[in-house]
Structure formats: C-alpha cells, structure tokens
Short mmCIF file of C-alpha atoms in Angstrom, two decimals:
data_model
loop_
_atom_site.label_atom_id
_atom_site.label_comp_id
_atom_site.label_asym_id
_atom_site.label_seq_id
_atom_site.Cartn_x
_atom_site.Cartn_y
_atom_site.Cartn_z
CA MET W 1 29.49 33.60 28.02
CA ASN W 2 31.34 35.33 30.90
CA LYS W 3 34.57 35.85 28.94
CA GLU W 4 36.05 39.34 29.25
CA ILE W 5 36.43 40.97 25.84
CA TYR W 6 39.53 43.09 25.49
CA ILE W 7 40.38 45.79 22.97
CA THR W 8 43.83 45.36 21.46
CA GLY W 9 43.70 47.93 18.69
CA ALA W 10 41.84 51.10 17.71
CA GLY W 11 41.86 53.31 14.64
CA VAL W 12 40.05 56.50 13.74
CA VAL W 13 39.55 59.04 10.95
CA SER W 14 37.46 62.21 11.24
CA ALA W 15 37.34 65.93 10.54
CA ILE W 16 39.83 66.55 13.38
CA GLY W 17 42.48 64.26 11.99
CA MET W 18 43.61 60.92 10.70
CA GLY W 19 44.68 58.57 13.48
CA LYS W 20 44.52 58.58 17.26
CA ALA W 21 47.43 60.99 17.77
CA ALA W 22 45.88 63.76 15.66
CA THR W 23 42.48 63.13 17.25
CA LEU W 24 43.90 63.40 20.77
CA ASP W 25 45.75 66.61 19.91
CA ALA W 26 42.59 68.26 18.58
CA LEU W 27 40.51 67.21 21.58
CA VAL W 28 43.07 68.33 24.15
CA ASN W 29 43.50 71.68 22.41
CA GLY W 30 39.80 72.27 21.73
CA ARG W 31 40.14 72.41 17.95
CA THR W 32 37.07 71.84 15.81
CA GLY W 33 37.08 70.33 12.33
CA VAL W 34 33.66 71.73 11.45
CA GLU W 35 33.96 74.15 8.52
CA PRO W 36 31.99 75.21 5.41
CA ILE W 37 31.63 72.45 2.81
CA LYS W 38 34.72 72.07 0.64
CA TYR W 39 34.85 68.57 -0.88
CA LEU W 40 31.20 67.57 -1.33
CA ARG W 41 29.72 68.70 -4.66
CA THR W 42 26.57 70.50 -3.49
CA SER W 43 24.93 73.91 -3.70
CA HIS W 44 24.78 74.06 0.12
CA THR W 45 28.37 75.29 0.40
CA GLY W 46 27.61 77.57 3.33
CA LEU W 47 26.61 74.77 5.67
CA PRO W 48 29.19 73.88 8.35
CA VAL W 49 30.11 70.18 8.27
CA GLY W 50 32.82 67.92 9.61
CA GLU W 51 34.55 66.82 6.42
CA VAL W 52 37.68 64.67 6.49
CA LYS W 53 40.35 67.00 5.09
CA TYR W 54 41.32 64.88 2.09
CA SER W 55 39.78 64.61 -1.36
CA ASN W 56 38.97 61.21 -2.82
CA ASP W 57 42.01 61.51 -5.10
CA GLU W 58 44.28 62.24 -2.14
CA LEU W 59 42.87 59.28 -0.21
CA ARG W 60 43.36 57.04 -3.26
CA GLU W 61 46.97 58.16 -3.56
CA MET W 62 47.57 57.55 0.13
CA LEU W 63 46.20 54.01 -0.18
CA ARG W 64 47.75 53.39 -3.63
CA ILE W 65 44.41 52.72 -5.28
CA PRO W 66 44.42 53.54 -9.01
CA SER W 67 41.75 55.83 -10.38
CA SER W 68 40.56 53.05 -12.67
CA GLU W 69 39.21 51.06 -9.69
CA ALA W 70 35.69 51.87 -8.52
CA PHE W 71 35.97 52.98 -4.88
CA ILE W 72 33.49 54.88 -2.74
CA ARG W 73 34.46 57.51 -0.17
CA SER W 74 33.09 55.54 2.78
CA SER W 75 35.59 52.77 1.99
CA LEU W 76 38.42 55.24 1.48
CA LEU W 77 37.74 56.72 4.94
CA ALA W 78 37.43 53.35 6.63
CA ILE W 79 40.57 51.64 5.36
CA PRO W 80 43.10 53.90 7.20
CA ALA W 81 41.14 53.43 10.45
CA VAL W 82 41.00 49.65 10.01
CA LYS W 83 44.71 49.53 9.22
CA GLU W 84 45.61 51.63 12.28
CA ALA W 85 43.56 49.37 14.55
CA MET W 86 45.00 46.17 13.10
CA GLU W 87 48.57 47.45 13.21
CA GLN W 88 48.22 48.30 16.90
CA ALA W 89 46.75 44.84 17.52
CA ARG W 90 49.58 43.26 15.48
CA LEU W 91 47.17 41.36 13.26
CA ASP W 92 49.57 40.90 10.35
CA ASP W 93 49.42 37.12 10.30
CA ARG W 94 45.88 35.95 10.98
CA SER W 95 45.78 32.92 8.71
CA SER W 96 45.21 30.60 11.66
CA LEU W 97 42.64 32.86 13.33
CA ARG W 98 38.91 33.07 12.74
CA THR W 99 38.83 36.81 12.18
CA ALA W 100 35.56 38.59 11.37
CA PHE W 101 34.97 42.07 10.01
CA LEU W 102 31.84 44.00 11.03
CA SER W 103 31.01 47.46 9.76
CA GLY W 104 28.12 49.83 10.36
CA ILE W 105 27.00 52.21 7.61
CA THR W 106 23.77 53.74 6.33
CA VAL W 107 24.54 55.96 3.35
CA GLY W 108 26.76 53.36 1.67
CA GLY W 109 28.01 54.42 -1.77
CA MET W 110 25.38 57.10 -2.28
CA ASP W 111 28.09 59.75 -2.72
CA GLN W 112 29.05 58.22 -6.07
CA ALA W 113 25.70 56.75 -7.10
CA GLU W 114 24.01 60.14 -6.95
CA LEU W 115 26.66 61.63 -9.24
CA MET W 116 26.39 58.84 -11.79
CA TYR W 117 22.70 58.06 -11.78
CA SER W 118 22.04 59.81 -15.09
CA ASP W 119 24.81 57.73 -16.70
CA PHE W 120 23.21 54.61 -15.27
CA LEU W 121 19.89 55.51 -16.89
CA ASN W 122 21.42 56.05 -20.31
CA ASN W 123 24.34 53.61 -20.55
CA ASP W 124 26.28 50.94 -18.66
CA SER W 125 29.54 52.82 -18.15
CA ARG W 126 29.06 53.39 -14.39
CA ASN W 127 27.55 50.11 -13.27
CA ASP W 128 30.46 49.34 -10.92
CA TYR W 129 29.65 52.44 -8.88
CA ILE W 130 25.92 51.82 -8.91
CA GLU W 131 26.51 48.34 -7.50
CA LEU W 132 28.59 49.89 -4.69
CA ASN W 133 25.58 51.94 -3.57
CA ASP W 134 24.49 49.05 -1.36
CA CYS W 135 25.67 49.29 2.27
CA GLY W 136 26.91 45.71 2.31
CA ALA W 137 29.01 46.36 -0.80
CA CYS W 138 31.00 48.94 1.18
CA THR W 139 31.80 46.43 3.91
CA GLU W 140 32.80 43.83 1.33
CA GLN W 141 35.03 46.36 -0.44
CA ILE W 142 36.89 47.22 2.77
CA ALA W 143 37.24 43.56 3.77
CA ALA W 144 38.54 42.59 0.33
CA PHE W 145 41.11 45.41 0.33
CA ILE W 146 42.46 44.43 3.77
CA GLY W 147 42.12 40.67 3.20
CA GLY W 148 42.28 37.70 5.54
CA PHE W 149 38.79 37.80 7.06
CA ARG W 150 36.76 34.60 7.44
CA MET W 151 33.48 36.54 7.33
CA ALA W 152 32.13 40.05 6.90
CA SER W 153 28.78 41.53 7.90
CA THR W 154 27.04 44.89 7.88
CA ILE W 155 24.74 46.56 10.42
CA VAL W 156 22.43 49.39 9.34
CA THR W 157 20.67 51.07 12.27
CA ALA W 158 21.47 54.70 11.40
CA CYS W 159 23.38 56.52 14.15
CA SER W 160 23.74 53.46 16.41
CA SER W 161 25.11 51.25 13.60
CA SER W 162 28.76 51.08 14.58
CA ALA W 163 28.01 50.77 18.30
CA ASN W 164 25.90 47.75 17.42
CA THR W 165 28.74 46.17 15.44
CA ILE W 166 30.85 46.31 18.61
CA MET W 167 28.10 44.53 20.55
CA MET W 168 27.72 41.94 17.81
CA GLY W 169 31.48 41.40 17.79
CA VAL W 170 31.54 40.79 21.53
CA ASP W 171 28.68 38.30 21.22
CA MET W 172 30.43 36.47 18.36
CA ILE W 173 33.56 35.98 20.44
CA LYS W 174 31.68 35.00 23.59
CA THR W 175 29.67 32.38 21.72
CA GLY W 176 32.70 30.94 19.92
CA ARG W 177 31.80 32.11 16.41
CA ALA W 178 35.03 34.09 16.00
CA ASP W 179 38.45 34.38 17.64
CA ILE W 180 38.97 38.04 16.80
CA VAL W 181 36.56 40.67 15.48
CA VAL W 182 37.41 43.98 13.83
CA ALA W 183 34.28 46.05 14.50
CA GLY W 184 33.29 49.63 13.81
CA GLY W 185 31.75 51.78 11.14
CA THR W 186 32.21 54.40 8.46
CA GLU W 187 30.16 57.10 6.77
CA CYS W 188 30.86 59.76 4.17
CA LEU W 189 28.87 62.84 3.35
CA SER W 190 26.64 62.87 0.30
CA ARG W 191 24.10 65.24 -1.23
CA TYR W 192 21.41 62.74 -0.27
CA HIS W 193 22.69 62.90 3.30
CA VAL W 194 22.82 66.69 3.49
CA ASN W 195 19.52 67.29 1.68
CA GLY W 196 17.73 64.71 3.81
CA PHE W 197 18.74 66.27 7.12
CA ASN W 198 18.12 69.74 5.69
CA THR W 199 14.56 68.66 4.85
CA LEU W 200 14.11 67.57 8.47
CA MET W 201 15.05 71.17 9.39
CA ILE W 202 17.51 70.09 12.09
CA LEU W 203 20.77 71.47 10.66
CA ASP W 204 22.49 74.29 12.54
CA ARG W 205 23.83 77.06 10.27
CA GLU W 206 26.65 77.62 12.78
CA ILE W 207 28.93 75.20 14.65
CA CYS W 208 26.53 73.22 16.83
CA LYS W 209 26.03 73.81 20.56
CA PRO W 210 25.27 70.47 22.26
CA PHE W 211 23.54 70.68 25.65
CA ASP W 212 23.27 74.46 25.44
CA ARG W 213 19.98 76.19 26.11
CA ASP W 214 20.20 77.88 22.70
CA ARG W 215 21.15 74.80 20.66
CA ALA W 216 19.73 74.90 17.13
CA GLY W 217 20.50 71.56 15.51
CA ILE W 218 23.27 69.35 14.20
CA ASN W 219 26.27 69.66 11.91
CA LEU W 220 26.78 66.61 9.73
CA GLY W 221 30.16 64.92 9.66
CA GLU W 222 31.99 61.95 8.20
CA GLY W 223 34.67 59.54 9.32
CA ALA W 224 35.38 56.05 10.60
CA GLY W 225 36.35 54.22 13.76
CA PHE W 226 37.28 50.57 14.35
CA LEU W 227 38.26 48.37 17.30
CA VAL W 228 39.99 44.99 17.43
CA LEU W 229 38.22 42.73 19.93
CA GLU W 230 39.46 39.45 21.45
CA THR W 231 39.60 37.55 24.74
CA ALA W 232 42.32 38.02 27.32
CA ALA W 233 43.58 34.52 26.52
CA SER W 234 43.81 35.34 22.80
CA ALA W 235 45.71 38.58 23.47
CA ALA W 236 48.11 36.79 25.84
CA ARG W 237 48.67 34.00 23.34
CA ARG W 238 49.57 36.55 20.66
CA GLY W 239 51.68 38.66 23.03
CA VAL W 240 49.57 41.78 22.54
CA ALA W 241 48.88 44.27 25.34
CA PRO W 242 45.18 45.21 25.66
CA ILE W 243 44.31 48.91 25.72
CA GLY W 244 40.90 48.52 27.36
CA LYS W 245 37.87 46.28 27.50
CA ILE W 246 34.20 46.24 26.57
CA ALA W 247 32.76 45.84 30.05
CA GLY W 248 29.06 46.08 29.22
CA TYR W 249 26.57 46.99 26.53
CA SER W 250 22.86 47.27 25.80
CA ASN W 251 20.60 47.96 22.83
CA VAL W 252 16.91 48.84 23.12
CA CYS W 253 14.25 50.30 20.85
CA ASP W 254 11.54 52.57 22.22
CA ALA W 255 9.95 52.89 18.73
CA PHE W 256 8.39 56.21 19.75
CA HIS W 257 8.91 58.11 16.48
CA PRO W 258 10.77 57.66 13.16
CA THR W 259 13.32 60.37 14.02
CA ALA W 260 12.68 61.76 17.53
CA SER W 261 13.44 60.45 21.01
CA SER W 262 10.59 59.74 23.40
CA PRO W 263 9.90 62.89 25.45
CA ASP W 264 10.83 61.21 28.74
CA GLY W 265 14.02 59.65 27.32
CA LEU W 266 12.83 56.08 27.98
CA GLY W 267 15.01 54.50 25.27
CA PRO W 268 18.23 56.26 26.31
CA TYR W 269 17.49 55.50 29.97
CA LEU W 270 16.98 51.77 29.36
CA ALA W 271 20.08 51.56 27.13
CA MET W 272 22.33 53.24 29.71
CA LYS W 273 20.86 51.29 32.62
CA GLY W 274 21.21 48.01 30.73
CA ALA W 275 24.85 48.65 29.78
CA ILE W 276 25.86 49.48 33.35
CA GLU W 277 24.09 46.42 34.70
CA ASN W 278 25.61 44.22 32.00
CA ALA W 279 29.05 45.48 33.10
CA GLY W 280 28.31 44.50 36.70
CA LEU W 281 28.72 48.13 37.77
CA LYS W 282 26.62 50.72 39.56
CA PRO W 283 25.79 54.18 38.20
CA GLU W 284 28.27 55.77 40.60
CA ASP W 285 31.08 53.74 38.98
CA ILE W 286 30.79 55.72 35.71
CA ASP W 287 33.53 58.36 35.56
CA TYR W 288 32.54 59.96 32.26
CA LEU W 289 29.44 59.89 30.09
CA ASN W 290 30.22 60.33 26.40
CA ALA W 291 26.79 61.58 25.36
CA HIS W 292 25.16 61.23 21.94
CA GLY W 293 24.50 64.99 22.22
CA THR W 294 23.51 65.89 18.68
CA GLY W 295 22.70 69.53 19.43
CA THR W 296 19.01 69.19 18.55
CA PRO W 297 16.42 70.48 21.02
CA ASN W 298 14.83 67.02 21.29
CA ASN W 299 17.89 64.79 21.71
CA ASP W 300 19.82 66.87 24.22
CA LEU W 301 16.80 67.50 26.42
CA THR W 302 15.67 63.87 26.53
CA GLU W 303 19.16 62.39 26.84
CA GLY W 304 19.76 64.69 29.79
CA LEU W 305 16.45 63.72 31.40
CA ALA W 306 17.37 60.05 30.95
CA ALA W 307 20.74 60.66 32.63
CA MET W 308 19.02 62.42 35.53
CA LYS W 309 16.60 59.50 35.93
CA LEU W 310 19.51 57.05 36.05
CA PHE W 311 22.10 59.04 38.03
CA GLY W 312 19.82 61.29 40.10
CA ASP W 313 21.61 64.37 41.44
CA SER W 314 25.01 62.86 40.63
CA VAL W 315 25.15 62.88 36.83
CA PRO W 316 28.80 62.10 35.96
CA PRO W 317 30.91 64.48 33.86
CA LEU W 318 29.13 64.53 30.50
CA SER W 319 30.01 65.95 27.10
CA SER W 320 29.29 65.62 23.40
CA LEU W 321 31.93 65.45 20.64
CA LYS W 322 29.65 66.68 17.84
CA ALA W 323 31.02 70.25 17.78
CA TYR W 324 34.48 68.83 17.02
CA THR W 325 33.61 66.48 14.18
CA GLY W 326 29.98 67.00 13.26
CA HIS W 327 27.63 64.07 13.66
CA THR W 328 29.35 61.17 11.89
CA THR W 329 26.02 59.28 11.93
CA SER W 330 26.71 55.54 11.41
CA ALA W 331 30.36 55.96 12.43
CA ALA W 332 29.54 57.89 15.61
CA GLY W 333 29.39 54.93 18.00
CA SER W 334 32.77 53.46 17.08
CA PHE W 335 34.47 56.84 16.62
CA GLU W 336 33.34 57.85 20.09
CA ALA W 337 34.36 54.47 21.51
CA VAL W 338 37.91 55.24 20.36
CA VAL W 339 37.72 58.67 22.00
CA SER W 340 36.44 57.01 25.18
CA LEU W 341 39.55 54.82 25.17
CA LEU W 342 41.73 57.91 24.76
CA ALA W 343 39.97 59.53 27.75
CA ILE W 344 40.76 56.45 29.82
CA GLU W 345 44.36 56.13 28.65
CA TYR W 346 45.27 59.82 28.97
CA ASN W 347 42.95 60.59 31.91
CA PHE W 348 41.18 63.63 30.48
CA LEU W 349 37.62 64.74 29.82
CA PRO W 350 36.72 66.00 26.33
CA VAL W 351 35.32 69.49 26.78
CA ASN W 352 31.79 70.15 25.53
CA MET W 353 32.52 72.92 23.01
CA ASN W 354 30.28 75.98 22.62
CA PHE W 355 28.44 75.53 25.92
CA ARG W 356 27.26 78.77 27.50
CA ASN W 357 23.85 78.35 29.15
CA LYS W 358 22.43 75.35 30.99
CA ILE W 359 19.22 73.72 29.76
CA GLU W 360 16.61 74.74 32.32
CA GLU W 361 15.18 71.24 32.81
CA HIS W 362 18.63 69.75 33.58
CA ASN W 363 20.30 69.53 36.99
CA PHE W 364 23.80 69.41 35.46
CA SER W 365 26.07 71.27 33.05
CA PRO W 366 28.37 69.53 30.55
CA VAL W 367 32.15 69.34 30.89
CA THR W 368 34.02 72.64 30.54
CA ASN W 369 37.22 71.58 32.35
CA PRO W 370 39.31 68.75 30.86
CA VAL W 371 40.84 67.80 34.21
CA PRO W 372 38.88 64.94 35.84
CA ALA W 373 38.14 64.97 39.56
CA ARG W 374 39.08 61.29 39.74
CA PRO W 375 40.78 58.80 37.42
CA VAL W 376 38.77 57.92 34.32
CA ARG W 377 38.29 54.16 34.59
CA ASN W 378 34.77 53.50 33.28
CA VAL W 379 33.21 55.41 30.39
CA LEU W 380 29.58 55.08 29.27
CA SER W 381 29.26 55.92 25.56
CA ASN W 382 25.83 56.57 24.00
CA SER W 383 24.69 56.20 20.38
CA PHE W 384 21.04 56.70 19.47
CA GLY W 385 19.60 55.97 16.02
CA PHE W 386 16.43 56.86 14.15
CA GLY W 387 13.40 54.82 15.13
CA GLY W 388 14.57 54.76 18.75
CA ASN W 389 17.35 52.20 18.16
CA ASP W 390 19.39 53.20 21.21
CA SER W 391 22.71 51.71 22.25
CA ALA W 392 25.12 52.26 25.13
CA ILE W 393 28.53 50.72 25.75
CA VAL W 394 30.72 50.71 28.87
CA LEU W 395 34.43 50.84 28.10
CA SER W 396 36.78 50.23 31.00
CA LYS W 397 40.43 50.37 31.96
CA ILE W 398 42.18 47.03 32.36
#
C-alpha cells in the first residue's frame, strides 16, 4: 500500500485551449476563455460561460466521427484530453497491461437528451441519444472509442467527481487491481446545467471574481482533464519519464447542506488536512494552494477560513482558476490537477484574475504575481462538491 504513484501523462481541454501548451500560454498571459454563450442553444445568451471554442461538428471532424454516429459533447471534449495524456505516457500498446479508465461526470448526455426529448415521447428515432443521457454511458463511449481498457467506471459526486477518480485510480494501483489507470473527468454545458444554477441564483452576470470582497457568483464552464497513473516500477519498465506524482489525497463529507459549505469550512479543512497528512508532509511544505474558489460568497469565505485554520498566519500562495475557464464542475478536479502539474513543471503561480479587494474575514490575499518566492514542489488542489463531498489532492515534483 506504500507504493508511490507517478503521473506519466496528462491531457486537458477547456475554454482557454485544447492541450497543455495552449492552456499554459493562456495562464501565463492572463487570458480568459469566459465569454457570452455562443454554442449552447439557450435563451440565456448574455450569460458569460467558459465554452470550449469548437462546435460539436468541428469536434466530430477533428476526431473523424461521422455525423451518423450518436455522440454527446461530453465525450467529444474528453477524447482529445484522453488521447493527449495517453500519447505523453506512450500507452500505444497496452495489450499486456491491466489498464483501467475512470471518468467523473454529472450532466452526462443531457445536452442532447434535452434537445431530443420531444422526439423520444413521440417516436423512436432518437433512442440512441436518450440512452447516452446516463453518466456511465458517457464513460463507456469514451472507453470504447479509445479501446484497450480492461475496465471502465464512473464517479458522480458533482464538482469533486474527477478528483475522486484520481483517488480511486491510485487505490486501484496500490491494491493490485490495475497496472495503469487513466483517470479524470469531463463535462459539457447544457440548458439543464445553466437553468439549474440560474435557479440557485449563484451565477455572476460578469466574469467571476474569486476571493474578492465583491464576488457575486460563478461562471459555468466545460472541458476535460485526464491523468495517466502508474507505479515508478511500471514507468521504468516501459521507459517512460514521470512528470509528477500523487503524493497524498483525502475525501470527506461534512453533509452540512445540499449545496452550501459549512459556515466554518469544516469539510474543506478536513480534506486539506487529510491530504497533507496522507502525503507525509506538513502544512508548511505546500508551495501553492490551487483553491476551489468558485466566486460565490459562501465557498470563497469558508474555503479561506478553512485554509486559515490549517495554515494559520502562513497561508501559502492561493488562487482560483475559475475566471479563466468558468467552473467546469465535474471536470474541475482533474483539469486543475493538470494545471497544478504545469505550475510545478514551469515554476509559476496562476494569477487569481479579477481580484481587487480582500475579503475582510481573511488574513491573506490571493496570488497577483506569477513569480513564486520559492520553487513550486508541492501543490494542494481542492475540489468541493454539492452535499459537502470535499476532496483535496497533493501533487508533487519527482
């Protein structure tokens, strides 16, 4: 159970670009991908969201998927990220390996099901798309397209979904249930998605302002992120150079409220504390805290209070990525794990966009300078889901 789990590949798709190179360029240059709705068919066209800048037809063409095949957008977003991760990990020939695929998602194929529901009621011409509404069907579709997996599984815990697939993947390798795991998550925007969050009255009508005193809510986003996980021995045997490791992780549930964090940040505190302890580190070893930072009054206040409880007067450099990409919900944990790896590899701190005024209850301000005071070796990445399903992962330099 004490095996070190290395990361040998990473792939990402979001509103700021397709692939790690485009993502790094946008982060370093402070470029947001949050814009008014363009691709989603909805009346809420004025809402700012983080849409991936390709239509479904363009994604199909890129992946050579004919229009006659039933494919949902979540799968179309995930496949390029999975392929990028697997290409970096050189997982072309995996016939002799027990390779598992784990994906986190919550909306599933709702983007197509909601468009075709009336057809489903009146005839059977759209049944293929209705069947893809299920979250597990998305995972199976991605796994079947890529091929070569011994098993596939889906985790649905809202915004902590993909972080939890990474934890599950580590556990599967440590307990001998898999040799290699491709873990992450994907999520596309849908009218169901947008209308649901709009009903909760937590959408910002401007680009969001995480950790700012005047924050007003979230921007929704979409995208995907995936990691290839294996032991050091497996990577050495295959001749692949690791790009980082999963040093520690923790998942807790404070079950305080269906959508809100506990006012004292108990869940986030226990998740962060547990991940650091699981990594065998101390709070002062964390060089950067990649915060969940949704931009809502509740989350940012309580996540900050939790960080203060854990780190005291020495909260590490902290920032949220949500103003770059919108909140990618189920894909957030794995997308931000990839960004954490980029911060370690390129030794920079993602700037917390749109910050102007400190939250009065906090003893820290988020990152406004991308230059770290010391090398970025250990990153703590937070992902908090509805119902208080809170996860934290420590990613470290080899």
